[in-house]
Amino acid sequence: MNFRPTIFICGILFVIISCTDASKKGQFDVRDFGAIGDSIKINTDAIQKAIDICHQKGGGTVLIKEGVYISGTILLKNNVTIHVNKDASLVGSSNPIDYQSIDTFVDATGQERGNCLIGAVNASNIKITGDGTIDGNGTAFLHKNIVAKKKELGIDDTDKKFGVNRPFLLRFVKSSAITLKDIQLRQPAAWTCHFYQSHDIVVDNISIYSHAHHNNDGIDLDSSFNANIKNCSIDTGDDAICFKTTSPLPTHTIKVTNCTLKSEWGALKFGTESMGDFYNIQIKDCQIRDTRGGGIKILSVDGANIHDIDIDGIKMDTVDMPIFIRLGERLRTYRNAPKQQVGSIHNIMIKNITGTTRNLETSRVSPPSGIFITGTPNHKIGRIQLQNIDITLPGSATSSDIKEVSEQIDKYPEYSFFEVLPGYGLFGRHIKQLEMADLNFDIKNPDHRAPIVLNDIEKSNKDGIESIQNK
């Protein structure tokens, strides 16, 4: 008995000395703050304490080493890096009570959003790095599992809000100088990585796999600017890289290069949340594979003016609707912002595109088309340039497949809702200026549709139409 106080005091001194040594090096091991990587303990408080002390001491790196660390919401602070080692995983808790909502809002599907595993609000110079894994444990938030969790916790099953605000994996709100590098992001319950009203962003060589739940986007740039996304591999059930504006502030000055994308809904997407403008966005040298919901989708339906977009060097393999551009009049609002006027789409350059569509059996619209561009009768799309585009399609449409295409001016903008289009290569309408050069559509089977059908076009170049090849 006489030795126990001495041992206890020595233990305290050891922890203090360890933390002090770590502080001197600018590194803060979460284990020194009580975290245990046993895949059981909830480590939220310990990891947050490491972040807070790191921040208080002027910044540094919070280390997550060896093990599986379960956590609820942790918030990054100025000048703090979270580094997850290759042999470590940070995994989201299965209990909704362990999460915080930051900047709560309602998205385009009408769902409340804001919870996250890692968040930041008004933070600067923050990083998430390492070869390890951050896993959102998204299947825990499937309906059947939420029902089971309510029963386990003794929560009244009539509580309809429990678990509804499914946590994002990473969420950055009004923050700046953000870096994500090398990290593996896995299985969130909602979006994987959301940047809202943030700027000066670098996302380099990260890997995303997100198929645990619904609305599981990869990277969402929302009213954000000055971002560079490169060398990433993204495989999602919803949009892979999505430019949004859930506020009237624009998303602009973005570069996306050398990324490999796979999606069940859209690989490169502008919208549908589109209150603020989108401009000065360059996408280059990316590959899109096995995508069911569209390769390139540019959608202004809530008032956005989308202009000065340059998409160059995209290779698509087995992709539904390679290019879809839609100006619509839905005019949904978010975050109590006033309703916008109908927006515009102008100065869009899409060039050096090669691709094959999905086959007849797996296409959402069968037989598919290659390019669909449409405004509305009262709001035409501006200048669109299409250059050096080569798309292979299955063909096989019969005369009975050819029907009048509905307008759907105020509906959710999805190409599949318009059903089979009258042009197997390109169907365009309500456009002020369409410039085409070297468009090639290769169909595998006879098709009763024309290669290109244009309606209500103010100006188009004859050379572009004549260059179409029906091989």
Short mmCIF file of C-alpha atoms in Angstrom, two decimals:
data_model
loop_
_atom_site.label_atom_id
_atom_site.label_comp_id
_atom_site.label_asym_id
_atom_site.label_seq_id
_atom_site.Cartn_x
_atom_site.Cartn_y
_atom_site.Cartn_z
CA MET A 1 0.00 0.00 0.00
CA ASN A 2 2.86 2.38 0.79
CA PHE A 3 4.14 2.18 -2.78
CA ARG A 4 0.94 3.00 -4.63
CA PRO A 5 0.95 6.82 -4.14
CA THR A 6 4.53 6.91 -5.35
CA ILE A 7 3.68 4.87 -8.44
CA PHE A 8 0.63 7.08 -9.11
CA ILE A 9 2.68 10.30 -8.81
CA CYS A 10 5.40 8.91 -11.04
CA GLY A 11 2.77 8.02 -13.63
CA ILE A 12 1.45 11.57 -13.64
CA LEU A 13 4.97 12.96 -13.94
CA PHE A 14 5.69 10.57 -16.83
CA VAL A 15 2.60 11.76 -18.75
CA ILE A 16 3.47 15.42 -18.09
CA ILE A 17 7.06 14.89 -19.20
CA SER A 18 5.91 12.97 -22.29
CA CYS A 19 3.47 15.71 -23.26
CA THR A 20 6.11 18.38 -22.61
CA ASP A 21 8.63 16.55 -24.81
CA ALA A 22 6.04 16.17 -27.54
CA SER A 23 5.18 19.86 -27.30
CA LYS A 24 8.82 20.80 -27.76
CA LYS A 25 8.90 18.81 -30.99
CA GLY A 26 5.60 20.22 -32.18
CA GLN A 27 4.11 16.72 -32.18
CA PHE A 28 1.25 15.56 -30.00
CA ASP A 29 0.53 11.85 -29.87
CA VAL A 30 -3.14 11.30 -29.02
CA ARG A 31 -2.16 8.35 -26.81
CA ASP A 32 -0.42 10.76 -24.47
CA PHE A 33 -3.82 12.37 -23.89
CA GLY A 34 -5.63 9.15 -23.09
CA ALA A 35 -6.63 7.86 -26.54
CA ILE A 36 -6.65 4.09 -26.98
CA GLY A 37 -6.71 2.51 -30.43
CA ASP A 38 -8.57 -0.65 -29.44
CA SER A 39 -11.60 -0.12 -31.76
CA ILE A 40 -13.81 0.09 -28.65
CA LYS A 41 -13.10 3.20 -26.59
CA ILE A 42 -14.69 6.48 -27.68
CA ASN A 43 -11.69 8.81 -27.97
CA THR A 44 -13.40 12.10 -28.81
CA ASP A 45 -12.30 13.97 -25.68
CA ALA A 46 -8.71 12.71 -25.81
CA ILE A 47 -8.20 13.60 -29.47
CA GLN A 48 -9.85 16.99 -29.01
CA LYS A 49 -7.59 17.70 -26.03
CA ALA A 50 -4.52 16.93 -28.16
CA ILE A 51 -5.79 19.32 -30.85
CA ASP A 52 -6.57 22.07 -28.34
CA ILE A 53 -3.18 21.89 -26.63
CA CYS A 54 -1.40 21.75 -29.98
CA HIS A 55 -3.26 24.90 -31.00
CA GLN A 56 -2.56 26.63 -27.67
CA LYS A 57 1.16 25.99 -28.06
CA GLY A 58 1.25 27.68 -31.46
CA GLY A 59 0.45 24.72 -33.66
CA GLY A 60 2.01 21.47 -34.77
CA THR A 61 1.01 17.93 -35.61
CA VAL A 62 -1.46 15.70 -33.80
CA LEU A 63 -0.37 12.12 -34.39
CA ILE A 64 -2.67 9.12 -34.67
CA LYS A 65 -0.54 5.98 -34.60
CA GLU A 66 -1.03 2.22 -34.53
CA GLY A 67 -4.59 1.15 -33.92
CA VAL A 68 -8.24 1.82 -34.59
CA TYR A 69 -9.47 4.94 -32.80
CA ILE A 70 -13.23 5.43 -32.45
CA SER A 71 -14.39 9.03 -32.17
CA GLY A 72 -17.26 11.44 -32.45
CA THR A 73 -16.89 14.99 -33.76
CA ILE A 74 -13.48 16.60 -33.38
CA LEU A 75 -12.80 20.19 -34.42
CA LEU A 76 -9.56 21.40 -35.97
CA LYS A 77 -8.01 24.65 -34.77
CA ASN A 78 -5.59 27.12 -36.34
CA ASN A 79 -2.16 25.78 -37.33
CA VAL A 80 -2.98 22.17 -36.47
CA THR A 81 -2.23 19.15 -38.65
CA ILE A 82 -3.84 15.76 -38.05
CA HIS A 83 -1.48 13.05 -39.28
CA VAL A 84 -2.84 9.50 -39.49
CA ASN A 85 -0.11 6.89 -39.84
CA LYS A 86 -0.40 4.07 -42.36
CA ASP A 87 -1.10 1.54 -39.60
CA ALA A 88 -3.82 3.67 -37.98
CA SER A 89 -7.51 4.37 -38.57
CA LEU A 90 -9.79 7.05 -37.19
CA VAL A 91 -13.33 5.61 -37.27
CA GLY A 92 -16.63 7.37 -36.64
CA SER A 93 -18.73 6.33 -33.67
CA SER A 94 -21.94 4.42 -34.37
CA ASN A 95 -23.80 6.59 -31.83
CA PRO A 96 -25.38 9.77 -33.29
CA ILE A 97 -25.11 11.41 -29.86
CA ASP A 98 -21.33 11.57 -30.30
CA TYR A 99 -21.56 14.09 -33.16
CA GLN A 100 -21.87 17.87 -33.36
CA SER A 101 -23.56 19.88 -36.09
CA ILE A 102 -21.61 22.87 -37.37
CA ASP A 103 -23.40 25.45 -39.53
CA THR A 104 -26.56 23.35 -39.87
CA PHE A 105 -28.41 23.67 -43.18
CA VAL A 106 -30.95 21.86 -45.36
CA ASP A 107 -29.66 20.50 -48.67
CA ALA A 108 -31.38 20.12 -52.05
CA THR A 109 -32.96 16.83 -51.02
CA GLY A 110 -34.61 18.48 -47.99
CA GLN A 111 -32.35 16.76 -45.46
CA GLU A 112 -30.77 18.47 -42.47
CA ARG A 113 -26.97 18.53 -42.68
CA GLY A 114 -24.10 19.71 -40.51
CA ASN A 115 -22.85 16.80 -38.40
CA CYS A 116 -19.33 15.61 -39.17
CA LEU A 117 -16.49 13.45 -37.90
CA ILE A 118 -13.80 16.10 -38.42
CA GLY A 119 -14.85 19.73 -38.67
CA ALA A 120 -13.40 23.22 -38.73
CA VAL A 121 -15.07 26.61 -38.37
CA ASN A 122 -13.18 29.86 -39.02
CA ALA A 123 -9.89 27.97 -38.87
CA SER A 124 -6.72 28.64 -40.86
CA ASN A 125 -3.60 26.71 -41.80
CA ILE A 126 -5.06 23.28 -41.11
CA LYS A 127 -4.04 19.95 -42.61
CA ILE A 128 -5.03 16.32 -42.67
CA THR A 129 -2.21 14.10 -43.87
CA GLY A 130 -0.77 10.60 -43.70
CA ASP A 131 -1.19 7.23 -45.38
CA GLY A 132 -3.75 6.05 -42.85
CA THR A 133 -7.53 5.86 -43.02
CA ILE A 134 -10.42 8.00 -41.83
CA ASP A 135 -13.59 5.90 -41.92
CA GLY A 136 -17.05 7.33 -41.30
CA ASN A 137 -18.66 4.00 -40.37
CA GLY A 138 -21.57 5.08 -42.53
CA THR A 139 -23.49 1.82 -42.43
CA ALA A 140 -24.18 2.49 -38.74
CA PHE A 141 -26.58 5.20 -39.94
CA LEU A 142 -28.68 2.99 -42.18
CA HIS A 143 -32.30 2.99 -41.02
CA LYS A 144 -32.26 -0.54 -39.62
CA ASN A 145 -29.12 0.20 -37.60
CA ILE A 146 -30.48 3.47 -36.24
CA VAL A 147 -33.61 1.60 -35.10
CA ALA A 148 -31.37 -0.93 -33.34
CA LYS A 149 -29.30 1.85 -31.74
CA LYS A 150 -32.46 3.51 -30.38
CA LYS A 151 -33.46 0.23 -28.79
CA GLU A 152 -29.97 -0.26 -27.34
CA LEU A 153 -29.97 3.23 -25.82
CA GLY A 154 -33.60 3.10 -24.67
CA ILE A 155 -34.61 5.99 -26.93
CA ASP A 156 -38.28 6.29 -27.83
CA ASP A 157 -38.76 4.97 -31.35
CA THR A 158 -41.06 7.91 -32.10
CA ASP A 159 -38.02 10.24 -31.92
CA LYS A 160 -37.72 10.87 -35.66
CA LYS A 161 -34.72 13.22 -35.37
CA PHE A 162 -32.33 10.68 -33.85
CA GLY A 163 -29.68 9.85 -36.45
CA VAL A 164 -31.32 11.90 -39.22
CA ASN A 165 -28.47 14.43 -39.48
CA ARG A 166 -26.07 11.87 -40.91
CA PRO A 167 -22.46 12.96 -40.36
CA PHE A 168 -20.19 14.08 -43.15
CA LEU A 169 -16.66 12.75 -42.90
CA LEU A 170 -14.80 16.09 -43.21
CA ARG A 171 -16.42 19.52 -43.09
CA PHE A 172 -14.69 22.90 -43.40
CA VAL A 173 -16.77 26.04 -42.81
CA LYS A 174 -15.45 29.56 -43.49
CA SER A 175 -11.90 28.28 -43.18
CA SER A 176 -8.72 28.88 -45.18
CA ALA A 177 -5.30 27.45 -46.03
CA ILE A 178 -6.57 23.87 -45.95
CA THR A 179 -4.52 20.88 -47.10
CA LEU A 180 -5.58 17.27 -47.52
CA LYS A 181 -2.75 15.01 -48.66
CA ASP A 182 -2.29 11.26 -49.09
CA ILE A 183 -5.07 10.32 -46.71
CA GLN A 184 -7.61 7.55 -47.40
CA LEU A 185 -11.20 8.62 -46.78
CA ARG A 186 -13.77 5.86 -46.43
CA GLN A 187 -17.49 5.21 -46.02
CA PRO A 188 -19.10 8.34 -44.52
CA ALA A 189 -22.81 8.38 -43.72
CA ALA A 190 -23.27 11.40 -46.03
CA TRP A 191 -20.85 13.60 -48.04
CA THR A 192 -17.18 12.77 -47.73
CA CYS A 193 -15.48 16.16 -47.86
CA HIS A 194 -17.40 19.46 -47.82
CA PHE A 195 -15.78 22.89 -48.15
CA TYR A 196 -18.25 25.71 -47.42
CA GLN A 197 -17.29 29.37 -47.91
CA SER A 198 -13.66 28.36 -47.60
CA HIS A 199 -10.61 29.24 -49.68
CA ASP A 200 -6.98 28.44 -50.46
CA ILE A 201 -7.50 24.69 -50.57
CA VAL A 202 -5.13 21.93 -51.72
CA VAL A 203 -6.35 18.35 -52.10
CA ASP A 204 -3.54 16.12 -53.32
CA ASN A 205 -3.28 12.35 -53.79
CA ILE A 206 -6.17 11.38 -51.58
CA SER A 207 -8.31 8.29 -52.06
CA ILE A 208 -12.08 8.29 -51.48
CA TYR A 209 -14.39 5.29 -51.37
CA SER A 210 -17.96 6.17 -50.40
CA HIS A 211 -20.77 3.65 -50.84
CA ALA A 212 -22.06 3.15 -47.28
CA HIS A 213 -25.21 5.27 -47.53
CA HIS A 214 -27.14 7.72 -49.76
CA ASN A 215 -26.03 11.20 -50.90
CA ASN A 216 -22.43 10.10 -50.46
CA ASP A 217 -20.55 12.70 -52.53
CA GLY A 218 -16.78 12.72 -52.75
CA ILE A 219 -15.52 16.33 -52.76
CA ASP A 220 -17.97 19.25 -52.58
CA LEU A 221 -16.72 22.80 -53.15
CA ASP A 222 -19.59 24.98 -51.93
CA SER A 223 -19.32 28.79 -52.27
CA SER A 224 -15.56 28.31 -52.04
CA PHE A 225 -12.60 29.52 -54.08
CA ASN A 226 -8.90 29.14 -54.82
CA ALA A 227 -8.78 25.36 -54.75
CA ASN A 228 -6.43 22.88 -56.39
CA ILE A 229 -7.57 19.24 -56.56
CA LYS A 230 -5.05 16.87 -58.10
CA ASN A 231 -3.92 13.24 -58.33
CA CYS A 232 -7.00 11.91 -56.52
CA SER A 233 -8.87 8.63 -56.85
CA ILE A 234 -12.59 8.94 -56.06
CA ASP A 235 -15.23 6.20 -56.13
CA THR A 236 -18.65 7.28 -54.88
CA GLY A 237 -22.29 6.33 -54.90
CA ASP A 238 -23.21 9.97 -55.51
CA ASP A 239 -21.29 12.82 -57.17
CA ALA A 240 -17.51 12.38 -57.25
CA ILE A 241 -16.41 16.03 -57.55
CA CYS A 242 -19.24 18.53 -57.16
CA PHE A 243 -19.25 22.32 -57.36
CA LYS A 244 -22.14 23.74 -55.32
CA THR A 245 -23.42 27.07 -54.07
CA THR A 246 -25.83 26.71 -51.18
CA SER A 247 -25.40 30.44 -50.57
CA PRO A 248 -25.37 33.42 -52.97
CA LEU A 249 -21.55 33.51 -52.74
CA PRO A 250 -19.77 32.03 -55.79
CA THR A 251 -17.56 29.01 -56.27
CA HIS A 252 -14.63 30.08 -58.42
CA THR A 253 -10.97 29.80 -59.34
CA ILE A 254 -10.70 26.02 -59.12
CA LYS A 255 -8.29 23.61 -60.82
CA VAL A 256 -8.90 19.87 -61.05
CA THR A 257 -6.15 17.77 -62.67
CA ASN A 258 -5.16 14.14 -63.06
CA CYS A 259 -8.00 12.58 -61.10
CA THR A 260 -9.63 9.18 -61.60
CA LEU A 261 -13.37 9.23 -60.93
CA LYS A 262 -16.15 6.67 -60.63
CA SER A 263 -19.71 7.49 -59.61
CA GLU A 264 -23.25 6.16 -59.52
CA TRP A 265 -24.68 9.65 -60.15
CA GLY A 266 -22.22 12.16 -61.61
CA ALA A 267 -18.44 12.29 -61.95
CA LEU A 268 -17.87 16.02 -62.56
CA LYS A 269 -20.90 18.05 -61.56
CA PHE A 270 -21.90 21.72 -61.25
CA GLY A 271 -25.05 21.95 -59.08
CA THR A 272 -27.73 21.06 -58.45
CA GLU A 273 -27.49 23.46 -55.50
CA SER A 274 -26.70 26.56 -57.54
CA MET A 275 -27.66 29.88 -55.97
CA GLY A 276 -24.27 31.56 -56.35
CA ASP A 277 -22.19 31.79 -59.52
CA PHE A 278 -19.54 29.38 -60.84
CA TYR A 279 -16.61 30.70 -62.87
CA ASN A 280 -12.92 30.36 -63.68
CA ILE A 281 -12.94 26.60 -63.22
CA GLN A 282 -10.46 24.40 -65.11
CA ILE A 283 -10.69 20.61 -65.28
CA LYS A 284 -7.92 18.80 -67.15
CA ASP A 285 -6.56 15.31 -67.82
CA CYS A 286 -8.99 13.24 -65.77
CA GLN A 287 -10.36 9.73 -66.27
CA ILE A 288 -13.97 8.76 -65.64
CA ARG A 289 -14.86 5.09 -65.48
CA ASP A 290 -17.94 2.94 -64.94
CA THR A 291 -20.25 5.85 -64.13
CA ARG A 292 -24.03 5.52 -64.28
CA GLY A 293 -25.18 9.07 -63.68
CA GLY A 294 -23.33 11.27 -66.15
CA GLY A 295 -19.73 12.20 -66.89
CA ILE A 296 -19.77 16.01 -67.10
CA LYS A 297 -22.91 17.73 -65.74
CA ILE A 298 -23.21 21.53 -65.76
CA LEU A 299 -26.48 22.56 -64.12
CA SER A 300 -27.71 26.06 -63.26
CA VAL A 301 -31.23 25.79 -61.85
CA ASP A 302 -31.27 28.03 -58.74
CA GLY A 303 -29.95 31.28 -60.24
CA ALA A 304 -26.25 30.64 -60.80
CA ASN A 305 -24.40 32.36 -63.63
CA ILE A 306 -21.98 29.69 -64.84
CA HIS A 307 -19.25 31.05 -67.10
CA ASP A 308 -15.62 30.69 -68.10
CA ILE A 309 -15.43 26.94 -67.58
CA ASP A 310 -12.65 25.02 -69.38
CA ILE A 311 -12.80 21.22 -69.47
CA ASP A 312 -9.98 19.58 -71.42
CA GLY A 313 -8.62 16.06 -71.84
CA ILE A 314 -11.23 13.82 -70.24
CA LYS A 315 -11.26 10.09 -70.98
CA MET A 316 -14.50 8.27 -70.23
CA ASP A 317 -15.04 4.53 -70.17
CA THR A 318 -18.54 3.07 -69.73
CA VAL A 319 -20.26 6.32 -68.78
CA ASP A 320 -23.95 7.27 -69.02
CA MET A 321 -24.60 10.61 -70.76
CA PRO A 322 -21.01 11.87 -71.20
CA ILE A 323 -22.01 15.57 -71.35
CA PHE A 324 -25.17 17.16 -69.92
CA ILE A 325 -25.68 20.94 -69.72
CA ARG A 326 -28.91 22.33 -68.28
CA LEU A 327 -30.18 25.86 -67.58
CA GLY A 328 -33.41 25.60 -65.62
CA GLU A 329 -35.83 27.57 -63.46
CA ARG A 330 -36.17 25.56 -60.25
CA LEU A 331 -34.97 28.51 -58.07
CA ARG A 332 -34.67 26.67 -54.78
CA THR A 333 -33.25 28.63 -51.83
CA TYR A 334 -30.96 27.62 -48.97
CA ARG A 335 -30.00 29.04 -45.58
CA ASN A 336 -32.87 31.57 -45.67
CA ALA A 337 -31.28 33.42 -48.59
CA PRO A 338 -33.62 35.33 -50.94
CA LYS A 339 -34.71 33.63 -54.16
CA GLN A 340 -32.45 34.43 -57.12
CA GLN A 341 -33.40 35.34 -60.67
CA VAL A 342 -32.94 32.67 -63.36
CA GLY A 343 -29.23 32.33 -64.04
CA SER A 344 -27.17 31.78 -67.18
CA ILE A 345 -24.61 29.45 -68.77
CA HIS A 346 -22.04 31.08 -71.05
CA ASN A 347 -18.48 30.63 -72.31
CA ILE A 348 -18.19 26.91 -71.69
CA MET A 349 -15.32 25.14 -73.47
CA ILE A 350 -15.31 21.33 -73.56
CA LYS A 351 -12.57 19.77 -75.69
CA ASN A 352 -10.47 16.66 -76.24
CA ILE A 353 -13.02 14.23 -74.87
CA THR A 354 -13.07 10.52 -75.67
CA GLY A 355 -15.57 8.09 -74.26
CA THR A 356 -17.80 5.08 -74.48
CA THR A 357 -21.29 4.98 -73.06
CA ARG A 358 -22.76 2.13 -71.09
CA ASN A 359 -24.45 -0.67 -72.97
CA LEU A 360 -28.18 -1.00 -73.57
CA GLU A 361 -28.71 -3.27 -70.56
CA THR A 362 -27.06 -0.99 -67.98
CA SER A 363 -27.89 2.51 -69.28
CA ARG A 364 -30.37 4.54 -67.26
CA VAL A 365 -31.79 5.73 -70.57
CA SER A 366 -31.68 3.06 -73.24
CA PRO A 367 -30.60 3.63 -75.90
CA PRO A 368 -28.33 6.43 -74.64
CA SER A 369 -27.13 9.66 -76.22
CA GLY A 370 -23.74 11.32 -76.02
CA ILE A 371 -24.45 15.02 -75.41
CA PHE A 372 -27.57 16.82 -74.14
CA ILE A 373 -27.65 20.64 -73.92
CA THR A 374 -30.87 22.47 -73.09
CA GLY A 375 -32.05 25.80 -71.78
CA THR A 376 -35.72 26.75 -71.52
CA PRO A 377 -37.95 28.58 -74.03
CA ASN A 378 -37.52 31.86 -72.12
CA HIS A 379 -33.94 31.44 -70.95
CA LYS A 380 -31.41 30.29 -73.50
CA ILE A 381 -27.93 29.00 -72.85
CA GLY A 382 -25.14 31.29 -74.12
CA ARG A 383 -21.96 30.30 -75.92
CA ILE A 384 -20.95 26.63 -75.82
CA GLN A 385 -17.81 25.32 -77.57
CA LEU A 386 -17.36 21.62 -78.29
CA GLN A 387 -14.06 20.55 -79.86
CA ASN A 388 -12.47 17.20 -80.66
CA ILE A 389 -15.04 14.95 -79.05
CA ASP A 390 -15.23 11.25 -79.88
CA ILE A 391 -17.97 9.12 -78.28
CA THR A 392 -18.88 5.49 -78.95
CA LEU A 393 -22.50 4.45 -78.35
CA PRO A 394 -24.55 1.26 -78.77
CA GLY A 395 -27.21 2.82 -81.04
CA SER A 396 -30.24 0.57 -81.68
CA ALA A 397 -33.06 3.12 -81.35
CA THR A 398 -36.19 2.34 -83.35
CA SER A 399 -38.61 4.84 -84.83
CA SER A 400 -41.00 4.22 -81.92
CA ASP A 401 -38.32 5.44 -79.49
CA ILE A 402 -38.33 8.92 -80.99
CA LYS A 403 -40.74 11.18 -79.08
CA GLU A 404 -41.14 14.84 -78.23
CA VAL A 405 -38.78 15.88 -75.43
CA SER A 406 -40.48 17.59 -72.47
CA GLU A 407 -39.27 20.95 -71.12
CA GLN A 408 -39.41 20.35 -67.32
CA ILE A 409 -38.30 23.95 -66.77
CA ASP A 410 -38.67 23.97 -62.96
CA LYS A 411 -37.92 20.32 -62.15
CA TYR A 412 -34.89 18.60 -60.72
CA PRO A 413 -32.36 18.69 -63.57
CA GLU A 414 -31.58 15.08 -64.41
CA TYR A 415 -31.02 13.86 -67.96
CA SER A 416 -32.74 10.53 -67.34
CA PHE A 417 -36.07 12.29 -66.68
CA PHE A 418 -36.17 13.38 -70.34
CA GLU A 419 -35.98 9.75 -71.49
CA VAL A 420 -34.73 8.77 -74.98
CA LEU A 421 -33.49 11.78 -76.98
CA PRO A 422 -34.05 12.26 -80.74
CA GLY A 423 -30.31 12.59 -81.47
CA TYR A 424 -27.97 9.74 -80.57
CA GLY A 425 -24.90 11.97 -80.72
CA LEU A 426 -26.12 15.39 -79.61
CA PHE A 427 -29.49 16.91 -78.82
CA GLY A 428 -29.39 20.67 -78.24
CA ARG A 429 -32.10 23.31 -77.88
CA HIS A 430 -32.66 26.83 -76.55
CA ILE A 431 -29.04 27.87 -77.17
CA LYS A 432 -27.76 31.24 -78.38
CA GLN A 433 -24.43 30.09 -79.80
CA LEU A 434 -23.18 26.54 -80.34
CA GLU A 435 -19.70 26.09 -81.84
CA MET A 436 -18.66 22.58 -82.87
CA ALA A 437 -15.51 21.12 -84.38
CA ASP A 438 -14.46 17.51 -84.88
CA LEU A 439 -17.39 15.77 -83.25
CA ASN A 440 -17.35 12.03 -83.91
CA PHE A 441 -20.07 9.61 -82.82
CA ASP A 442 -19.49 5.92 -83.46
CA ILE A 443 -22.58 3.73 -83.14
CA LYS A 444 -22.29 -0.03 -82.91
CA ASN A 445 -25.77 -0.83 -84.25
CA PRO A 446 -28.17 0.86 -86.68
CA ASP A 447 -30.13 3.71 -85.10
CA HIS A 448 -33.22 5.48 -86.47
CA ARG A 449 -32.23 8.73 -84.78
CA ALA A 450 -30.14 11.46 -86.38
CA PRO A 451 -26.57 12.04 -85.16
CA ILE A 452 -27.44 15.59 -84.15
CA VAL A 453 -30.77 17.29 -83.55
CA LEU A 454 -30.83 21.06 -82.86
CA ASN A 455 -33.93 23.07 -81.97
CA ASP A 456 -34.21 26.80 -81.23
CA ILE A 457 -30.52 27.56 -81.83
CA GLU A 458 -29.75 31.20 -82.69
CA LYS A 459 -26.29 30.52 -84.09
CA SER A 460 -24.37 27.32 -84.85
CA ASN A 461 -21.46 26.59 -87.16
CA LYS A 462 -22.08 24.47 -90.21
CA ASP A 463 -18.51 23.09 -90.22
CA GLY A 464 -19.07 21.45 -86.88
CA ILE A 465 -22.16 19.63 -88.07
CA GLU A 466 -20.51 18.45 -91.27
CA SER A 467 -17.55 16.98 -89.37
CA ILE A 468 -19.76 14.42 -87.63
CA GLN A 469 -18.96 10.87 -88.58
CA ASN A 470 -21.35 7.96 -88.42
CA LYS A 471 -18.85 5.14 -88.62
#
